[in-house]
Amino acid sequence: MYNSSSVHTTCLSLFSLSASLCLHPLFKVHQWGDKSVRLINLCLSVCFPFSAFFFLFILSFFQVDRFLYAMRLHDDQLKDISARFQAEMKKGLSAESNAAAAVKMLPTHVRSTPDGTEKGQFVALDLGGSKFKVLQVKVREGMGIRRGGVEMEEKIYPIPKELLSGRGTELFDHVSESLKDFLHEKNISLEKKHPLAFTFSFPCEHSKLDQGLLVNWSKNYRVRGLQGKDVVKTLREAIDRTGGMNVEVLAMVNDTVATMMTCGFDDQYCDVGLIIGTGTNACYMEGLRNVDLVEGDEGRMCINTEWGGFGDDGALNDYITEFDREVDAASNNPGKQIFEKMVSGMYLGELVRLVVLKMAKRGKLFDGQVSDALRTTGKITTAHVAAMEQYKTGLNNTRDILTELDLNPSPDDCVAVQHISTIVSFRSSNLVAAGLAAILSRIKRNRNLRTLRITVGVDGTVYKTYPKRLHKVVRRLLPECHVRFVLSDSGSSKGAALVTAVAQRLASLRQQVDETLCPFKLSQEQLQLVKARMRAGLEAGLKTKGSSAIKMLPSYVYRTPDGTEHGKYLALDLGGTNFRAMMVNFKRQNARLYHKIYTIPLEIMQGTGEELFDHIAQCVSDFLDYMGMKNAHLPAGFTFSFPCEQTAIDTGTLVSWTKGYKATDCEGHDVVSMLREAIKRRNNNATFDLDIVAVVNDTVGTMMSCAYEDPQCEIGLIAGTGTNVCYMEEKKEVDAELSKMCINTEWGGLGDDGSLDDIITPYDMEVNQNSINPGRQRFEKLTSGMYLGEIVRQVLLDLTRGGLLFRGHVTETLKTPGIFETKYLSQIESDRLALLQVRSILQQLGLKGTCDDSIIVKEVCGAVSRRAAQLCGAGMAAVVDKIRENRGLDHLNITVGVDGALYKLHPHFSRVLKDTTEVLAPQCNVTFLPSEEGSGKGAALISAVARQMHG
Ligand code: BG6
Ligand code: BG6
Ligand code: GLC
Ligand code: GLC
């Protein structure tokens, strides 16, 4: 009725159906009891006339299933393995536990994926997979990588077996001789210098791209004398020994890294590289802040996990079968690469052989017959396993393979052995999926995302055999991630060449960025010089009233508060970021404050003086209304944060506007009178009156405000929109009636006589030229909030024009003055901000760039703000040393009251300022005390002191 082949085919189809059902995780067949198995068999016997055949198939099938129970991993187990691997990754990344970690998590020093601007011609070596290859890779000039301008030629060179366990020098001599042969055969000039990219598929500890110490051999390599040695150096030495060629080894990378780079070339989401070949391994891009072993927090670095070592510390013991133990014991490296031995191509065939052998010995296969060939290591390979699992031809292949092994398999033997192969190879895919799920979950968590879109670049003979299984399991384990798998189209050599090209591009970019930022990096000698010049400027200002760069303006404040001040005062505060009106009530060493903030529009800052003072009077009127004090006649202090020539505490002639102010008809006039007149103008409309008792600079107000808390406070510093310092000077220096007088230095003018020309960069010159007061306030323009962002913008413009940033695109945004306010500078430089956040701040500002661009922008901000803090520190060292010397002291303890957005909001300014002051004025112990209520409180205090002094 049935010919044998049609029965065979039908049975096979049924078998395949039941096999796929049984392997599906939903069915968990291995957990069914004997009764269920018998029931199925009964049903099948009734349903099908050829039940006898089918019975045999099913029986063999379940027999194998039960025998390999421990290799059938369901999803809960995979999730458990995934969680264990996540813990191992953490161990490997941490400096404390890395030495003992089984999963080494090796930093690769590959920081960027290709950006399309790389070019050049490279030779490449690819050693460590199933084939050793020499290649030429051309990235054609002008084409750009992403437009497909990569051409490759390759030749496979066999490696004689004895070299795999010979001496290191012999292996590398063979490698370099193959290279020379390749250059010769392809007519590549032997004289011209060729950059060389090296894919070396073994674990290496890198301290840079072109250096890597071999941690250990794996797979079928057991070469002597190289462990712990620098492989790049070994290769270079071999190339020298071979002689007659001019190659420069620029980068060495693991095959996982090179695979990620190859795939990253076409897909910007490719942040993971995976190999399932002779060996298995994965790499991924990790935030540098999580990598303890490499200095620096910025950006990303590719980590070669070397996940093959997972389980070497026993972490997988409960998943390891007796067959895994046997494979391990007979391997080149017992106890090592446990995970690799459960997964990769070098071991799958052997696992199948050991299972078949054991089952045969137990009489469960071949009627108990065992051949010598079956007893021989290596007789079943991964290629055999793949052939046995082939769709349609698989059972025939199995029969042929078993026959080749001098066995005499029955059809159910073939079904059983095929099923063994499937279980072993399924386990491999499942384990890889569990490892990959751990890496992807980590990336998702690092990025703080609920879903992750990512691409995994993959290569290796085993992957190519069973791609879909891996995809399915990963998607089942991580349903919230959109994972794309891209097979590396041309091995890993293209990727290695790209790493080299990226390295070349980055090295040249680094050099140019370093050169650009170099003038901002001041040496100790330069800072000492600035200190000396500041000191000379302070002395000159005291002597030559008015004409020197540093004005040294007397403030007519003779003493700091002593706590006896009392009463209610008004304070007006003009010249910082905002105008503030304030009411302060001093009572027994306590001050209660009420204030309101008003903005001063640019058109008022730069309109007429009358408009400006009318606006202030309007704000004051509003404030008094707000406080319900319209008719009160209170004494008022006026903080006016610009240089004023004073002849008394309550008069001040504006010397010149600074910062963003340019109101007409004010310079040379008494600002107190101008304010009084503005109030009078309003009073024609019958409003309020003010008794202005004192006009003070913000530095003086700040010093007074802090001195109320700390009697040692005798210096006031502002590091905000502008910068300035005041301090208590000795009587002999200022002809004061009383013992001391506070001097408003107006140190922002240092350099107006050219004394800072040697440290001023072209970017500073540009900022100066574009300012409203060119040639003036040169020190302030190097150090204060109003200008730092502009300096940064000038540097960014230059770097962009040079093609080093934003892909050379000079956008309108970048050309817009004032886009970088101090607050952005402070945010960008914050240590707590991940690079992606920096990138998003830049995007808010309209500057769209890559993560690499963000690193450079942050570096530029850092160089500019650090220089500012150092210069202020040098200036402060001059001031405190002067005070110390004036007082004839060996050692001075002093407090500086400080205010200003730059000091208060910038993440590093205050620390660098303090450190620099400490280094440059070692005989002074300087405490910086941030002012809490601004300088308005100080102005009120000065009014109180003035009231006390003048009755
Ligand atoms: C190749 C790479 O494409 O894949 C090798 O170029 C790598 O470097 C290999 O080791 C992995 O596969 P296999 O199967 O050859 O070990
Ligand atoms: C404030 C003062 O606290 O600090 C102002 O009250 C001063 O008068 C200011 O000018 C400086 O800071 P910024 O950053 O606003 O210029
Ligand atoms: C081995 C090597 C590893 C390599 C992998 C795939 O596990 O140790 O460096 O990436 O094989 O080739
Ligand atoms: C400018 C002003 C100065 C003020 C400083 C801080 O330098 O000229 O008077 O103290 O800014 O606000």
mmCIF file with all atom_site columns, C-alpha atoms in Angstrom, residues 516-687:
data_model
loop_
_atom_site.group_PDB
_atom_site.id
_atom_site.type_symbol
_atom_site.label_atom_id
_atom_site.label_alt_id
_atom_site.label_comp_id
_atom_site.label_asym_id
_atom_site.label_entity_id
_atom_site.label_seq_id
_atom_site.pdbx_PDB_ins_code
_atom_site.Cartn_x
_atom_site.Cartn_y
_atom_site.Cartn_z
_atom_site.occupancy
_atom_site.B_iso_or_equiv
_atom_site.pdbx_formal_charge
_atom_site.auth_seq_id
_atom_site.auth_comp_id
_atom_site.auth_asym_id
_atom_site.auth_atom_id
_atom_site.pdbx_PDB_model_num
ATOM 1   C CA . THR A 1 516 ? 42.899 75.128  20.460 1.00 0.00 ? 516 THR A CA 1
ATOM 2   C CA . LEU A 1 517 ? 42.431 74.797  24.217 1.00 0.00 ? 517 LEU A CA 1
ATOM 3   C CA . CYS A 1 518 ? 46.114 74.965  25.092 1.00 0.00 ? 518 CYS A CA 1
ATOM 4   C CA . PRO A 1 519 ? 46.194 78.780  25.558 1.00 0.00 ? 519 PRO A CA 1
ATOM 5   C CA . PHE A 1 520 ? 43.444 78.454  28.176 1.00 0.00 ? 520 PHE A CA 1
ATOM 6   C CA . LYS A 1 521 ? 45.572 76.130  30.282 1.00 0.00 ? 521 LYS A CA 1
ATOM 7   C CA . LEU A 1 522 ? 47.637 78.409  32.474 1.00 0.00 ? 522 LEU A CA 1
ATOM 8   C CA . SER A 1 523 ? 50.816 77.176  34.084 1.00 0.00 ? 523 SER A CA 1
ATOM 9   C CA . GLN A 1 524 ? 51.732 77.886  37.707 1.00 0.00 ? 524 GLN A CA 1
ATOM 10  C CA . GLU A 1 525 ? 54.310 80.391  36.434 1.00 0.00 ? 525 GLU A CA 1
ATOM 11  C CA . GLN A 1 526 ? 51.672 82.242  34.456 1.00 0.00 ? 526 GLN A CA 1
ATOM 12  C CA . LEU A 1 527 ? 49.343 82.325  37.468 1.00 0.00 ? 527 LEU A CA 1
ATOM 13  C CA . GLN A 1 528 ? 52.185 83.647  39.659 1.00 0.00 ? 528 GLN A CA 1
ATOM 14  C CA . LEU A 1 529 ? 52.710 86.379  37.076 1.00 0.00 ? 529 LEU A CA 1
ATOM 15  C CA . VAL A 1 530 ? 48.998 87.278  37.157 1.00 0.00 ? 530 VAL A CA 1
ATOM 16  C CA . LYS A 1 531 ? 49.183 87.440  40.954 1.00 0.00 ? 531 LYS A CA 1
ATOM 17  C CA . ALA A 1 532 ? 52.188 89.747  40.745 1.00 0.00 ? 532 ALA A CA 1
ATOM 18  C CA . ARG A 1 533 ? 50.499 91.957  38.165 1.00 0.00 ? 533 ARG A CA 1
ATOM 19  C CA . MET A 1 534 ? 47.351 92.161  40.271 1.00 0.00 ? 534 MET A CA 1
ATOM 20  C CA . ARG A 1 535 ? 49.449 93.136  43.263 1.00 0.00 ? 535 ARG A CA 1
ATOM 21  C CA . ALA A 1 536 ? 51.244 95.834  41.272 1.00 0.00 ? 536 ALA A CA 1
ATOM 22  C CA . GLY A 1 537 ? 47.872 97.033  39.953 1.00 0.00 ? 537 GLY A CA 1
ATOM 23  C CA . LEU A 1 538 ? 46.424 97.300  43.478 1.00 0.00 ? 538 LEU A CA 1
ATOM 24  C CA . GLU A 1 539 ? 49.435 99.312  44.669 1.00 0.00 ? 539 GLU A CA 1
ATOM 25  C CA . ALA A 1 540 ? 49.391 101.568 41.615 1.00 0.00 ? 540 ALA A CA 1
ATOM 26  C CA . GLY A 1 541 ? 45.652 102.205 42.043 1.00 0.00 ? 541 GLY A CA 1
ATOM 27  C CA . LEU A 1 542 ? 46.156 103.294 45.636 1.00 0.00 ? 542 LEU A CA 1
ATOM 28  C CA . LYS A 1 543 ? 48.887 105.714 44.625 1.00 0.00 ? 543 LYS A CA 1
ATOM 29  C CA . THR A 1 544 ? 47.691 107.187 41.347 1.00 0.00 ? 544 THR A CA 1
ATOM 30  C CA . LYS A 1 545 ? 44.070 107.909 42.041 1.00 0.00 ? 545 LYS A CA 1
ATOM 31  C CA . GLY A 1 546 ? 41.846 107.526 39.006 1.00 0.00 ? 546 GLY A CA 1
ATOM 32  C CA . SER A 1 547 ? 44.328 106.979 36.164 1.00 0.00 ? 547 SER A CA 1
ATOM 33  C CA . SER A 1 548 ? 45.395 103.394 36.760 1.00 0.00 ? 548 SER A CA 1
ATOM 34  C CA . ALA A 1 549 ? 43.806 100.247 35.329 1.00 0.00 ? 549 ALA A CA 1
ATOM 35  C CA . ILE A 1 550 ? 42.669 99.152  38.787 1.00 0.00 ? 550 ILE A CA 1
ATOM 36  C CA . LYS A 1 551 ? 40.817 102.108 40.295 1.00 0.00 ? 551 LYS A CA 1
ATOM 37  C CA . MET A 1 552 ? 40.934 101.316 44.054 1.00 0.00 ? 552 MET A CA 1
ATOM 38  C CA . LEU A 1 553 ? 37.915 103.444 44.935 1.00 0.00 ? 553 LEU A CA 1
ATOM 39  C CA . PRO A 1 554 ? 37.405 104.490 48.569 1.00 0.00 ? 554 PRO A CA 1
ATOM 40  C CA . SER A 1 555 ? 34.010 103.424 49.872 1.00 0.00 ? 555 SER A CA 1
ATOM 41  C CA . TYR A 1 556 ? 33.777 105.498 53.015 1.00 0.00 ? 556 TYR A CA 1
ATOM 42  C CA . VAL A 1 557 ? 32.891 102.348 54.886 1.00 0.00 ? 557 VAL A CA 1
ATOM 43  C CA . TYR A 1 558 ? 35.213 102.319 57.897 1.00 0.00 ? 558 TYR A CA 1
ATOM 44  C CA . ARG A 1 559 ? 34.211 99.260  59.776 1.00 0.00 ? 559 ARG A CA 1
ATOM 45  C CA . THR A 1 560 ? 32.310 96.042  59.493 1.00 0.00 ? 560 THR A CA 1
ATOM 46  C CA . PRO A 1 561 ? 29.107 95.571  61.539 1.00 0.00 ? 561 PRO A CA 1
ATOM 47  C CA . ASP A 1 562 ? 29.401 94.670  65.212 1.00 0.00 ? 562 ASP A CA 1
ATOM 48  C CA . GLY A 1 563 ? 25.913 93.289  65.804 1.00 0.00 ? 563 GLY A CA 1
ATOM 49  C CA . THR A 1 564 ? 24.530 96.386  67.517 1.00 0.00 ? 564 THR A CA 1
ATOM 50  C CA . GLU A 1 565 ? 22.794 97.614  64.364 1.00 0.00 ? 565 GLU A CA 1
ATOM 51  C CA . HIS A 1 566 ? 19.049 97.913  64.621 1.00 0.00 ? 566 HIS A CA 1
ATOM 52  C CA . GLY A 1 567 ? 16.015 99.395  62.920 1.00 0.00 ? 567 GLY A CA 1
ATOM 53  C CA . LYS A 1 568 ? 14.210 99.098  59.589 1.00 0.00 ? 568 LYS A CA 1
ATOM 54  C CA . TYR A 1 569 ? 15.968 99.953  56.335 1.00 0.00 ? 569 TYR A CA 1
ATOM 55  C CA . LEU A 1 570 ? 15.191 99.882  52.680 1.00 0.00 ? 570 LEU A CA 1
ATOM 56  C CA . ALA A 1 571 ? 17.782 98.453  50.289 1.00 0.00 ? 571 ALA A CA 1
ATOM 57  C CA . LEU A 1 572 ? 17.913 98.861  46.525 1.00 0.00 ? 572 LEU A CA 1
ATOM 58  C CA . ASP A 1 573 ? 20.239 96.652  44.561 1.00 0.00 ? 573 ASP A CA 1
ATOM 59  C CA . LEU A 1 574 ? 21.113 97.452  40.941 1.00 0.00 ? 574 LEU A CA 1
ATOM 60  C CA . GLY A 1 575 ? 23.731 95.929  38.683 1.00 0.00 ? 575 GLY A CA 1
ATOM 61  C CA . GLY A 1 576 ? 23.578 92.153  39.015 1.00 0.00 ? 576 GLY A CA 1
ATOM 62  C CA . THR A 1 577 ? 21.380 89.891  36.960 1.00 0.00 ? 577 THR A CA 1
ATOM 63  C CA . ASN A 1 578 ? 18.274 91.629  38.383 1.00 0.00 ? 578 ASN A CA 1
ATOM 64  C CA . PHE A 1 579 ? 17.189 94.704  40.321 1.00 0.00 ? 579 PHE A CA 1
ATOM 65  C CA . ARG A 1 580 ? 16.048 93.927  43.855 1.00 0.00 ? 580 ARG A CA 1
ATOM 66  C CA . ALA A 1 581 ? 14.130 96.047  46.332 1.00 0.00 ? 581 ALA A CA 1
ATOM 67  C CA . MET A 1 582 ? 14.303 94.942  49.939 1.00 0.00 ? 582 MET A CA 1
ATOM 68  C CA . MET A 1 583 ? 13.164 95.815  53.439 1.00 0.00 ? 583 MET A CA 1
ATOM 69  C CA . VAL A 1 584 ? 15.447 94.709  56.293 1.00 0.00 ? 584 VAL A CA 1
ATOM 70  C CA . ASN A 1 585 ? 14.656 94.844  59.966 1.00 0.00 ? 585 ASN A CA 1
ATOM 71  C CA . PHE A 1 586 ? 17.671 94.422  62.304 1.00 0.00 ? 586 PHE A CA 1
ATOM 72  C CA . LYS A 1 587 ? 16.879 93.413  65.858 1.00 0.00 ? 587 LYS A CA 1
ATOM 73  C CA . ARG A 1 588 ? 19.325 91.967  68.350 1.00 0.00 ? 588 ARG A CA 1
ATOM 74  C CA . GLN A 1 589 ? 21.792 90.249  65.944 1.00 0.00 ? 589 GLN A CA 1
ATOM 75  C CA . ASN A 1 590 ? 18.905 89.157  63.792 1.00 0.00 ? 590 ASN A CA 1
ATOM 76  C CA . ALA A 1 591 ? 17.790 90.379  60.411 1.00 0.00 ? 591 ALA A CA 1
ATOM 77  C CA . ARG A 1 592 ? 14.353 89.872  58.854 1.00 0.00 ? 592 ARG A CA 1
ATOM 78  C CA . LEU A 1 593 ? 14.141 90.451  55.129 1.00 0.00 ? 593 LEU A CA 1
ATOM 79  C CA . TYR A 1 594 ? 11.396 91.030  52.578 1.00 0.00 ? 594 TYR A CA 1
ATOM 80  C CA . HIS A 1 595 ? 12.250 91.498  48.950 1.00 0.00 ? 595 HIS A CA 1
ATOM 81  C CA . LYS A 1 596 ? 10.979 91.616  45.410 1.00 0.00 ? 596 LYS A CA 1
ATOM 82  C CA . ILE A 1 597 ? 12.927 91.026  42.202 1.00 0.00 ? 597 ILE A CA 1
ATOM 83  C CA . TYR A 1 598 ? 12.493 93.131  39.064 1.00 0.00 ? 598 TYR A CA 1
ATOM 84  C CA . THR A 1 599 ? 14.092 92.617  35.676 1.00 0.00 ? 599 THR A CA 1
ATOM 85  C CA . ILE A 1 600 ? 15.706 95.506  33.863 1.00 0.00 ? 600 ILE A CA 1
ATOM 86  C CA . PRO A 1 601 ? 14.960 95.255  30.152 1.00 0.00 ? 601 PRO A CA 1
ATOM 87  C CA . LEU A 1 602 ? 17.918 95.635  27.795 1.00 0.00 ? 602 LEU A CA 1
ATOM 88  C CA . GLU A 1 603 ? 16.420 98.759  26.206 1.00 0.00 ? 603 GLU A CA 1
ATOM 89  C CA . ILE A 1 604 ? 16.351 100.398 29.653 1.00 0.00 ? 604 ILE A CA 1
ATOM 90  C CA . MET A 1 605 ? 19.947 99.308  30.456 1.00 0.00 ? 605 MET A CA 1
ATOM 91  C CA . GLN A 1 606 ? 21.081 100.849 27.239 1.00 0.00 ? 606 GLN A CA 1
ATOM 92  C CA . GLY A 1 607 ? 18.580 103.751 26.921 1.00 0.00 ? 607 GLY A CA 1
ATOM 93  C CA . THR A 1 608 ? 18.854 107.166 28.606 1.00 0.00 ? 608 THR A CA 1
ATOM 94  C CA . GLY A 1 609 ? 19.892 107.686 32.229 1.00 0.00 ? 609 GLY A CA 1
ATOM 95  C CA . GLU A 1 610 ? 16.545 109.319 32.960 1.00 0.00 ? 610 GLU A CA 1
ATOM 96  C CA . GLU A 1 611 ? 14.663 106.288 31.692 1.00 0.00 ? 611 GLU A CA 1
ATOM 97  C CA . LEU A 1 612 ? 16.830 103.976 33.766 1.00 0.00 ? 612 LEU A CA 1
ATOM 98  C CA . PHE A 1 613 ? 16.364 105.886 37.030 1.00 0.00 ? 613 PHE A CA 1
ATOM 99  C CA . ASP A 1 614 ? 12.652 106.426 36.348 1.00 0.00 ? 614 ASP A CA 1
ATOM 100 C CA . HIS A 1 615 ? 12.336 102.678 35.949 1.00 0.00 ? 615 HIS A CA 1
ATOM 101 C CA . ILE A 1 616 ? 14.105 102.133 39.290 1.00 0.00 ? 616 ILE A CA 1
ATOM 102 C CA . ALA A 1 617 ? 11.854 104.678 40.994 1.00 0.00 ? 617 ALA A CA 1
ATOM 103 C CA . GLN A 1 618 ? 8.864  102.871 39.511 1.00 0.00 ? 618 GLN A CA 1
ATOM 104 C CA . CYS A 1 619 ? 10.109 99.539  40.916 1.00 0.00 ? 619 CYS A CA 1
ATOM 105 C CA . VAL A 1 620 ? 10.682 101.107 44.353 1.00 0.00 ? 620 VAL A CA 1
ATOM 106 C CA . SER A 1 621 ? 7.188  102.584 44.320 1.00 0.00 ? 621 SER A CA 1
ATOM 107 C CA . ASP A 1 622 ? 5.775  99.182  43.410 1.00 0.00 ? 622 ASP A CA 1
ATOM 108 C CA . PHE A 1 623 ? 7.730  97.543  46.220 1.00 0.00 ? 623 PHE A CA 1
ATOM 109 C CA . LEU A 1 624 ? 6.519  100.031 48.827 1.00 0.00 ? 624 LEU A CA 1
ATOM 110 C CA . ASP A 1 625 ? 2.976  99.425  47.629 1.00 0.00 ? 625 ASP A CA 1
ATOM 111 C CA . TYR A 1 626 ? 3.562  95.702  47.881 1.00 0.00 ? 626 TYR A CA 1
ATOM 112 C CA . MET A 1 627 ? 4.838  96.129  51.450 1.00 0.00 ? 627 MET A CA 1
ATOM 113 C CA . GLY A 1 628 ? 2.005  98.507  52.350 1.00 0.00 ? 628 GLY A CA 1
ATOM 114 C CA . MET A 1 629 ? 4.584  101.175 53.339 1.00 0.00 ? 629 MET A CA 1
ATOM 115 C CA . LYS A 1 630 ? 3.876  103.949 50.906 1.00 0.00 ? 630 LYS A CA 1
ATOM 116 C CA . ASN A 1 631 ? 3.985  106.694 53.505 1.00 0.00 ? 631 ASN A CA 1
ATOM 117 C CA . ALA A 1 632 ? 6.813  105.368 55.670 1.00 0.00 ? 632 ALA A CA 1
ATOM 118 C CA . HIS A 1 633 ? 9.979  107.483 55.563 1.00 0.00 ? 633 HIS A CA 1
ATOM 119 C CA . LEU A 1 634 ? 12.723 104.868 55.887 1.00 0.00 ? 634 LEU A CA 1
ATOM 120 C CA . PRO A 1 635 ? 16.492 105.263 55.563 1.00 0.00 ? 635 PRO A CA 1
ATOM 121 C CA . ALA A 1 636 ? 17.701 103.499 52.404 1.00 0.00 ? 636 ALA A CA 1
ATOM 122 C CA . GLY A 1 637 ? 20.956 101.928 51.235 1.00 0.00 ? 637 GLY A CA 1
ATOM 123 C CA . PHE A 1 638 ? 21.638 101.812 47.503 1.00 0.00 ? 638 PHE A CA 1
ATOM 124 C CA . THR A 1 639 ? 23.793 98.952  46.139 1.00 0.00 ? 639 THR A CA 1
ATOM 125 C CA . PHE A 1 640 ? 25.027 100.246 42.833 1.00 0.00 ? 640 PHE A CA 1
ATOM 126 C CA . SER A 1 641 ? 27.280 97.586  41.279 1.00 0.00 ? 641 SER A CA 1
ATOM 127 C CA . PHE A 1 642 ? 29.419 99.840  39.095 1.00 0.00 ? 642 PHE A CA 1
ATOM 128 C CA . PRO A 1 643 ? 32.548 101.875 39.755 1.00 0.00 ? 643 PRO A CA 1
ATOM 129 C CA . CYS A 1 644 ? 31.769 105.084 41.602 1.00 0.00 ? 644 CYS A CA 1
ATOM 130 C CA . GLU A 1 645 ? 34.087 107.825 42.783 1.00 0.00 ? 645 GLU A CA 1
ATOM 131 C CA . GLN A 1 646 ? 32.943 108.591 46.310 1.00 0.00 ? 646 GLN A CA 1
ATOM 132 C CA . THR A 1 647 ? 33.696 111.552 48.501 1.00 0.00 ? 647 THR A CA 1
ATOM 133 C CA . ALA A 1 648 ? 31.238 110.495 51.176 1.00 0.00 ? 648 ALA A CA 1
ATOM 134 C CA . ILE A 1 649 ? 29.149 107.472 52.030 1.00 0.00 ? 649 ILE A CA 1
ATOM 135 C CA . ASP A 1 650 ? 26.029 108.938 50.386 1.00 0.00 ? 650 ASP A CA 1
ATOM 136 C CA . THR A 1 651 ? 27.409 110.244 47.111 1.00 0.00 ? 651 THR A CA 1
ATOM 137 C CA . GLY A 1 652 ? 28.910 108.343 44.221 1.00 0.00 ? 652 GLY A CA 1
ATOM 138 C CA . THR A 1 653 ? 29.893 109.573 40.770 1.00 0.00 ? 653 THR A CA 1
ATOM 139 C CA . LEU A 1 654 ? 29.662 106.867 38.149 1.00 0.00 ? 654 LEU A CA 1
ATOM 140 C CA . VAL A 1 655 ? 33.132 106.510 36.607 1.00 0.00 ? 655 VAL A CA 1
ATOM 141 C CA . SER A 1 656 ? 32.013 104.342 33.707 1.00 0.00 ? 656 SER A CA 1
ATOM 142 C CA . TRP A 1 657 ? 29.392 101.731 32.993 1.00 0.00 ? 657 TRP A CA 1
ATOM 143 C CA . THR A 1 658 ? 30.503 98.115  32.930 1.00 0.00 ? 658 THR A CA 1
ATOM 144 C CA . LYS A 1 659 ? 28.857 94.753  32.139 1.00 0.00 ? 659 LYS A CA 1
ATOM 145 C CA . GLY A 1 660 ? 25.709 95.213  30.007 1.00 0.00 ? 660 GLY A CA 1
ATOM 146 C CA . TYR A 1 661 ? 24.820 98.800  31.003 1.00 0.00 ? 661 TYR A CA 1
ATOM 147 C CA . LYS A 1 662 ? 25.227 101.781 28.686 1.00 0.00 ? 662 LYS A CA 1
ATOM 148 C CA . ALA A 1 663 ? 22.544 104.307 29.732 1.00 0.00 ? 663 ALA A CA 1
ATOM 149 C CA . THR A 1 664 ? 23.385 107.795 28.470 1.00 0.00 ? 664 THR A CA 1
ATOM 150 C CA . ASP A 1 665 ? 24.144 110.858 30.604 1.00 0.00 ? 665 ASP A CA 1
ATOM 151 C CA . CYS A 1 666 ? 25.106 108.951 33.708 1.00 0.00 ? 666 CYS A CA 1
ATOM 152 C CA . GLU A 1 667 ? 28.903 108.706 33.605 1.00 0.00 ? 667 GLU A CA 1
ATOM 153 C CA . GLY A 1 668 ? 30.398 111.556 35.586 1.00 0.00 ? 668 GLY A CA 1
ATOM 154 C CA . HIS A 1 669 ? 27.169 112.098 37.523 1.00 0.00 ? 669 HIS A CA 1
ATOM 155 C CA . ASP A 1 670 ? 26.217 111.332 41.113 1.00 0.00 ? 670 ASP A CA 1
ATOM 156 C CA . VAL A 1 671 ? 23.938 108.313 41.005 1.00 0.00 ? 671 VAL A CA 1
ATOM 157 C CA . VAL A 1 672 ? 22.313 109.160 44.332 1.00 0.00 ? 672 VAL A CA 1
ATOM 158 C CA . SER A 1 673 ? 21.226 112.539 42.971 1.00 0.00 ? 673 SER A CA 1
ATOM 159 C CA . MET A 1 674 ? 19.940 110.876 39.829 1.00 0.00 ? 674 MET A CA 1
ATOM 160 C CA . LEU A 1 675 ? 17.833 108.504 41.888 1.00 0.00 ? 675 LEU A CA 1
ATOM 161 C CA . ARG A 1 676 ? 16.554 111.325 44.102 1.00 0.00 ? 676 ARG A CA 1
ATOM 162 C CA . GLU A 1 677 ? 15.603 113.331 41.012 1.00 0.00 ? 677 GLU A CA 1
ATOM 163 C CA . ALA A 1 678 ? 13.771 110.366 39.532 1.00 0.00 ? 678 ALA A CA 1
ATOM 164 C CA . ILE A 1 679 ? 11.810 109.990 42.774 1.00 0.00 ? 679 ILE A CA 1
ATOM 165 C CA . LYS A 1 680 ? 11.056 113.706 42.697 1.00 0.00 ? 680 LYS A CA 1
ATOM 166 C CA . ARG A 1 681 ? 9.789  113.373 39.135 1.00 0.00 ? 681 ARG A CA 1
ATOM 167 C CA . ARG A 1 682 ? 7.414  110.696 40.381 1.00 0.00 ? 682 ARG A CA 1
ATOM 168 C CA . ASN A 1 683 ? 6.492  112.747 43.430 1.00 0.00 ? 683 ASN A CA 1
ATOM 169 C CA . ASN A 1 684 ? 5.003  115.377 41.181 1.00 0.00 ? 684 ASN A CA 1
ATOM 170 C CA . ASN A 1 685 ? 2.401  112.650 40.863 1.00 0.00 ? 685 ASN A CA 1
ATOM 171 C CA . ALA A 1 686 ? 2.399  112.493 44.695 1.00 0.00 ? 686 ALA A CA 1
ATOM 172 C CA . THR A 1 687 ? 3.887  109.170 45.704 1.00 0.00 ? 687 THR A CA 1
#
